[in-house]
mmCIF file of C-alpha atoms in Angstrom:
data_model
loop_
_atom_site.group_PDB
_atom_site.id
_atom_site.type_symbol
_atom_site.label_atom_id
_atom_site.label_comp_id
_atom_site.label_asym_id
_atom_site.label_seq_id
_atom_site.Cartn_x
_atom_site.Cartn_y
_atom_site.Cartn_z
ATOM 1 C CA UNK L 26 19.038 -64.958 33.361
ATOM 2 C CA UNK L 27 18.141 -61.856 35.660
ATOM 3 C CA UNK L 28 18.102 -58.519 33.661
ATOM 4 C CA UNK L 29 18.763 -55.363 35.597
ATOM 5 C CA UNK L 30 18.496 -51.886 35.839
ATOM 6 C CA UNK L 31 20.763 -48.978 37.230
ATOM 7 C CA UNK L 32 20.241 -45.705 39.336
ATOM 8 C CA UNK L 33 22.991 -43.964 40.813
ATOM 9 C CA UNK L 34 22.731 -43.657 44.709
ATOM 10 C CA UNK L 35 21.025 -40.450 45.922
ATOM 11 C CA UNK L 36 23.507 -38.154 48.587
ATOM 12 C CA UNK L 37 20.069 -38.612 51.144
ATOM 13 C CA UNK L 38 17.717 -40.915 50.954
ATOM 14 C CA UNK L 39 15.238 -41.778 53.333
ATOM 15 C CA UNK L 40 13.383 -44.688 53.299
ATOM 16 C CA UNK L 41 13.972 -47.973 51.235
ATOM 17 C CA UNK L 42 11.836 -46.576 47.783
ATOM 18 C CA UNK L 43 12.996 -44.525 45.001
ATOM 19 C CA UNK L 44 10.377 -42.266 44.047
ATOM 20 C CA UNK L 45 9.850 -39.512 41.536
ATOM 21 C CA UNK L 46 10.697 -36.221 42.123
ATOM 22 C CA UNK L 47 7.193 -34.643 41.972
ATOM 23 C CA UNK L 48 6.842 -37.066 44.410
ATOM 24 C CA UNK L 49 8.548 -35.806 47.140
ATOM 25 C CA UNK L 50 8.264 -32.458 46.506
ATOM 26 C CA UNK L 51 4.973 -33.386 48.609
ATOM 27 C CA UNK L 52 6.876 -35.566 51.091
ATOM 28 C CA UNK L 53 9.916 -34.336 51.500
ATOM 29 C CA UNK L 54 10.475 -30.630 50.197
ATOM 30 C CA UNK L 55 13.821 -29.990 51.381
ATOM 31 C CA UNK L 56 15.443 -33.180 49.359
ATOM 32 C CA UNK L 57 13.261 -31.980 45.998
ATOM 33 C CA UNK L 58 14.537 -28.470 46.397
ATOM 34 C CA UNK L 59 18.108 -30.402 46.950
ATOM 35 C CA UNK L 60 17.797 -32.565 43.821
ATOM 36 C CA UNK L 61 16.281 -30.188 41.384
ATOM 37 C CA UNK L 62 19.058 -27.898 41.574
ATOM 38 C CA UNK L 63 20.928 -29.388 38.721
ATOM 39 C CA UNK L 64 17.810 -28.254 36.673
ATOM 40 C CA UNK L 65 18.604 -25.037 36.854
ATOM 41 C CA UNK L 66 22.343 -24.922 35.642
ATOM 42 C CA UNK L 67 21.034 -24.077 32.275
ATOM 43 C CA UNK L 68 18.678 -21.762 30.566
ATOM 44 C CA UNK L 69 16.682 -24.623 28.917
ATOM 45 C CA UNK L 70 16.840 -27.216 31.928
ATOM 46 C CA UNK L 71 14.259 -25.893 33.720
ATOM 47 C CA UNK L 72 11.862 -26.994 30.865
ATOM 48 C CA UNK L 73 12.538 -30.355 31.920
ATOM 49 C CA UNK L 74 10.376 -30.238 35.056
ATOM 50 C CA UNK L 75 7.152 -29.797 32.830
ATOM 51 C CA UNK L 76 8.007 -32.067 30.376
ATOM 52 C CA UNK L 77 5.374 -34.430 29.530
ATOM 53 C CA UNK L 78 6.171 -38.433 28.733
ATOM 54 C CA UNK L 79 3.789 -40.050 25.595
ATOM 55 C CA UNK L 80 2.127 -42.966 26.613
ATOM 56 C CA UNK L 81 2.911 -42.550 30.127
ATOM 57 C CA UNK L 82 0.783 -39.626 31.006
ATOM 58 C CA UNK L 83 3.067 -38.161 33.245
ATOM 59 C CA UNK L 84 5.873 -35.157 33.564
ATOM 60 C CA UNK L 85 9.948 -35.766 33.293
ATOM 61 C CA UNK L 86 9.837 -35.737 37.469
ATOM 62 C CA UNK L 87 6.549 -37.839 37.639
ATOM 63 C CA UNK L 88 8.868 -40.829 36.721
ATOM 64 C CA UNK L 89 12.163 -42.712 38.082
ATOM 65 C CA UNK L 90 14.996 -42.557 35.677
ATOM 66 C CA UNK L 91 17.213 -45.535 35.046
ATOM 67 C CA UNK L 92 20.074 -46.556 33.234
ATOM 68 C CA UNK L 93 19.353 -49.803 31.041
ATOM 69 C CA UNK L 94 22.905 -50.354 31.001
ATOM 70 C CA UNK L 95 25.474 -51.592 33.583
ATOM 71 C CA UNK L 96 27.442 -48.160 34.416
ATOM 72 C CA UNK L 97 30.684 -49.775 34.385
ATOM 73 C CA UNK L 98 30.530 -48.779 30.178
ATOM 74 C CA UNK L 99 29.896 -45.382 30.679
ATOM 75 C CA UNK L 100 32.863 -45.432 33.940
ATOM 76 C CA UNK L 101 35.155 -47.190 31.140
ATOM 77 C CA UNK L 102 34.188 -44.462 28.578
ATOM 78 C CA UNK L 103 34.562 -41.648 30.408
ATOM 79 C CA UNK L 104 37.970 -43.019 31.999
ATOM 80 C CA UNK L 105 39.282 -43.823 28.369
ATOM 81 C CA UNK L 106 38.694 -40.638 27.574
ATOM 82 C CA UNK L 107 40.774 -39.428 30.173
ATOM 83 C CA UNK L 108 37.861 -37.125 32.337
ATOM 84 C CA UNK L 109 38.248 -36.636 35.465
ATOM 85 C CA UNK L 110 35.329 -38.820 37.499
ATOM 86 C CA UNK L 111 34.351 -40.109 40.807
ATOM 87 C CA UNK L 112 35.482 -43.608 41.038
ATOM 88 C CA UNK L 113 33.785 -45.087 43.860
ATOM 89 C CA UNK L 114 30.358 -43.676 42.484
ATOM 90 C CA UNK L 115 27.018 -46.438 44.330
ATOM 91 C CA UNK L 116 24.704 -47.362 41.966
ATOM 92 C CA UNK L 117 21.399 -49.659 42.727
ATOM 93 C CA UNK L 118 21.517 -52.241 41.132
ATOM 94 C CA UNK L 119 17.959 -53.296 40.792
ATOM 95 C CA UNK L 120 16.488 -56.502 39.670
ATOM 96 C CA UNK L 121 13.618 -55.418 36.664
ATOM 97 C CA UNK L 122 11.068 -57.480 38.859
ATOM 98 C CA UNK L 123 10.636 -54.490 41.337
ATOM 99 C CA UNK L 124 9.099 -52.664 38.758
ATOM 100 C CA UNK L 125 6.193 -55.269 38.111
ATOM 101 C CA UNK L 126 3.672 -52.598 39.464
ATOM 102 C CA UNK L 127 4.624 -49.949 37.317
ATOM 103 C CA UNK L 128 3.893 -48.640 34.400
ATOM 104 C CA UNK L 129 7.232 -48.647 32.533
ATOM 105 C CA UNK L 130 8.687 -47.843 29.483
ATOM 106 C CA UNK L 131 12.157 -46.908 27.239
ATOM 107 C CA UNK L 132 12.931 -43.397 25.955
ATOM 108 C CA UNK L 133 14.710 -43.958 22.911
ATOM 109 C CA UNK L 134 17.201 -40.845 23.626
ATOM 110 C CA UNK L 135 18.954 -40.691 20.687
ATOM 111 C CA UNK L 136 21.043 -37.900 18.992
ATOM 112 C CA UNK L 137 19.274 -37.941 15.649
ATOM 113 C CA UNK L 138 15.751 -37.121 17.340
ATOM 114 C CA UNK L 139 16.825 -35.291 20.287
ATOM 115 C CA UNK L 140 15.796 -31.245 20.197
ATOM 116 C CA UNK L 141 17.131 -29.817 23.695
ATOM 117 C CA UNK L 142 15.894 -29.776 27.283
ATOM 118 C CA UNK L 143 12.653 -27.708 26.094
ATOM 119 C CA UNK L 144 11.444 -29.890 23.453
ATOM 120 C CA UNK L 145 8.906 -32.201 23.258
ATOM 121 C CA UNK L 146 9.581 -35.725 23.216
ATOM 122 C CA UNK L 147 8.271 -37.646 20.151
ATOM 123 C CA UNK L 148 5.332 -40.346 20.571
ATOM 124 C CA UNK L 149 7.605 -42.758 19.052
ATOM 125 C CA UNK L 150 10.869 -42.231 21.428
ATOM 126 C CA UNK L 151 8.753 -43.813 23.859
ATOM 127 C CA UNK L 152 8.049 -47.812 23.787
ATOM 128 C CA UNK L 153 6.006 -48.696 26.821
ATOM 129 C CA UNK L 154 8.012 -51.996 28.255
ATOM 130 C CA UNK L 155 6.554 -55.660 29.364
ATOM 131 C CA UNK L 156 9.186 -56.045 31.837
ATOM 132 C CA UNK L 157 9.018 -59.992 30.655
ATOM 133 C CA UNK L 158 10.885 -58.978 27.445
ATOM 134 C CA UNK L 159 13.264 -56.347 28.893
ATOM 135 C CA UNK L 160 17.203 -56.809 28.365
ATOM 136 C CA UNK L 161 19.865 -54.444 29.573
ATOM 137 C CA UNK L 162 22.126 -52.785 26.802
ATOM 138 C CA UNK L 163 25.694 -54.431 26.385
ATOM 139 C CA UNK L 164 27.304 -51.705 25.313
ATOM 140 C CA UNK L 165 27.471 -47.747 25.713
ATOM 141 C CA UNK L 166 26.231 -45.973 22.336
ATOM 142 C CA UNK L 167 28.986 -44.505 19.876
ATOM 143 C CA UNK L 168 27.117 -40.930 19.872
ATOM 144 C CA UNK L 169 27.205 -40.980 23.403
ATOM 145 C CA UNK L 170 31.040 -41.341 23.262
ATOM 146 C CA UNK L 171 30.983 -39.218 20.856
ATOM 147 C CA UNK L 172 29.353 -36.356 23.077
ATOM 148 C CA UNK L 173 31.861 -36.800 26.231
ATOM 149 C CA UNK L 174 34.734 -36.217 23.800
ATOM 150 C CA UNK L 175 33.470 -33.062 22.585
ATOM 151 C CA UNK L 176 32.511 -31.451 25.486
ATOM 152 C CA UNK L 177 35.940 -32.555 26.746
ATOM 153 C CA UNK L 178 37.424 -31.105 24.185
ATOM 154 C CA UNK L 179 35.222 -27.546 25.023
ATOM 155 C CA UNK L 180 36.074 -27.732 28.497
ATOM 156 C CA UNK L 181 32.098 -27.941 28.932
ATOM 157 C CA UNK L 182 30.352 -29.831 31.955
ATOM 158 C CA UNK L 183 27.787 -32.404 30.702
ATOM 159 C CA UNK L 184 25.801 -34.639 31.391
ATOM 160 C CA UNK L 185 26.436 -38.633 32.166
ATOM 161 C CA UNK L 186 24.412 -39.991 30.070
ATOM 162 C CA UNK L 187 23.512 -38.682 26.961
ATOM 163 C CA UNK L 188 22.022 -40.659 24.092
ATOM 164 C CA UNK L 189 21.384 -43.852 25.945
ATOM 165 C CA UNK L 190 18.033 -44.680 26.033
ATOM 166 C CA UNK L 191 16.297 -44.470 29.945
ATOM 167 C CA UNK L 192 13.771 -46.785 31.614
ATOM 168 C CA UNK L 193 11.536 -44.675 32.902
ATOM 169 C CA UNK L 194 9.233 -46.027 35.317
ATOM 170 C CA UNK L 195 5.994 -44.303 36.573
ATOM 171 C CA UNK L 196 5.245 -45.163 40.367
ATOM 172 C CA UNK L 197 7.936 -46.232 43.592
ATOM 173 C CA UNK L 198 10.109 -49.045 43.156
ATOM 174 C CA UNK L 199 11.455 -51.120 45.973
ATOM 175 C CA UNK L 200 15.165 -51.205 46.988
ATOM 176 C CA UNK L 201 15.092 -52.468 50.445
ATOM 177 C CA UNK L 202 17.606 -55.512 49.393
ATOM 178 C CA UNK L 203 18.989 -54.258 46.103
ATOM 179 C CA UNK L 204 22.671 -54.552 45.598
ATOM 180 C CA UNK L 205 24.825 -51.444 46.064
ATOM 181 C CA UNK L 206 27.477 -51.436 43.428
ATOM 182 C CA UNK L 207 30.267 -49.140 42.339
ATOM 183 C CA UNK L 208 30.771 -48.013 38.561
ATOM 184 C CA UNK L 209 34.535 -48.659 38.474
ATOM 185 C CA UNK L 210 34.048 -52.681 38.866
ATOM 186 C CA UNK L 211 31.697 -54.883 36.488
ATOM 187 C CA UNK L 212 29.852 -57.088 39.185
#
C-alpha cells in the first residue's frame, strides 16, 4: 500500500518543489519574508528560526515540515470542537517516494517533552526515517485534542498542529504531479 505525507498548500508558490525556508530566503526573498511572518506573532517564535534539528544537522527552516497524518483528523477535530476553520483548506498530498533523496526523519512532538518555541529539541525526539518502513498516523493524538480545546476555551489563537509528530525532511521534494486535496473530505 502507498503511505503518504501532508503539507498544506502555500498562498504562492513558484515552481513545482517545496523547499525549506532558508532556502528561499536566497531565491526568493520576498515569499521568505511572506512566510516567516507567523514567526514573529510571539515573543518565543522567533527562536524557532535558529533552532537546530539532532541528527539532521540542520536549523527548524533548513527542513520541509509535514504532517504524517491525513489532515482530514485534525479538520474533524477541530470541527467537533466547534472552531471556526477554513474548509476548503489544499493540502499536497505527497507520495513518501519523493523524498528518496532526502535525508528524513520524525520529530516526536509530544506534550510530555515539549519546552516552548526556544528550547532545544532532545536527541531522542528525533528518529531519522528509512522511508521503506514509514506509515502515516491513523489517528490525531488525544493531547493534541486536548490543546485545541483549551485554547478554545481561552479564546487564544494556536497552532494546527500541536503534539503530532512532523516528518521533517532535509533537501527539495518534488510535487509536480502530487494530488491536491482538501482537509474537509478523506480521499
Amino acid at each position: 500500500m502507498q503511505e503518504f505525507i501532508y503539507h498544506m498548500v502555500p498562498k504562492e508558490l513558484i515552481g513545482d518543489k517545496l523547499i525549506p525556508l532558508n532556502s528561499l530566503k536566497k531565491t526568493y526573498p520576498n515569499l521568505y519574508d511572506e512566510y516567516t511572518k507567523k514567526y514573529f506573532n510571539h515573543p518565543e517564535r522567533p527562536n524557532l528560526l535558529r533552532r537546530e534539528i539532532p541528527q539532521l544537522n540542520g536549523l527548524w527552516n533548513d527542513v520541509v515540515h509535514f504532517l504524517p497524518l491525513h489532515p482530514y483528523h485534525v479538520y474533524k477535530a477541530l470541527k467537533s470542537l466547534e472552531i471556526k476553520i477554513r474548509e476548503e483548506q489544499a493540502f499536497f498530498k505527497i507520495p513518501i517516494e519523493n523524498l528518496k533523496l532526502n535525508k528524513n526523519a520524525i520529530y516526536l512532538y509530544s506534550k510530555e517533552k515539549y519546552k516552548g518555541p526556544a528550547a532545544e529539541i532532545d536527541e531522542d525526539e528525533i528518529k531519522v526515517l528509512n522511508i521503506k518502513n514509514y506509515t502515516e498516523l491513523k489517528e490525531i493524538p488525544s493531547d493534541t485534542i486536548e490543546y485545541y480545546k483549551a485554547e478554545r476555551d481561552k479564546g487564544n489563537p494556536f497552532g494546527l498542529f500541536p503534539y503530532i509528530p512532523h516528518l521533517l525532511s532535509l533537501g527539495e521534494i518534488d510535487i509536480k504531479d502530487v494530488k491536491i486535496i482538501t482537509w474537509n473530505r478523506f480521499e
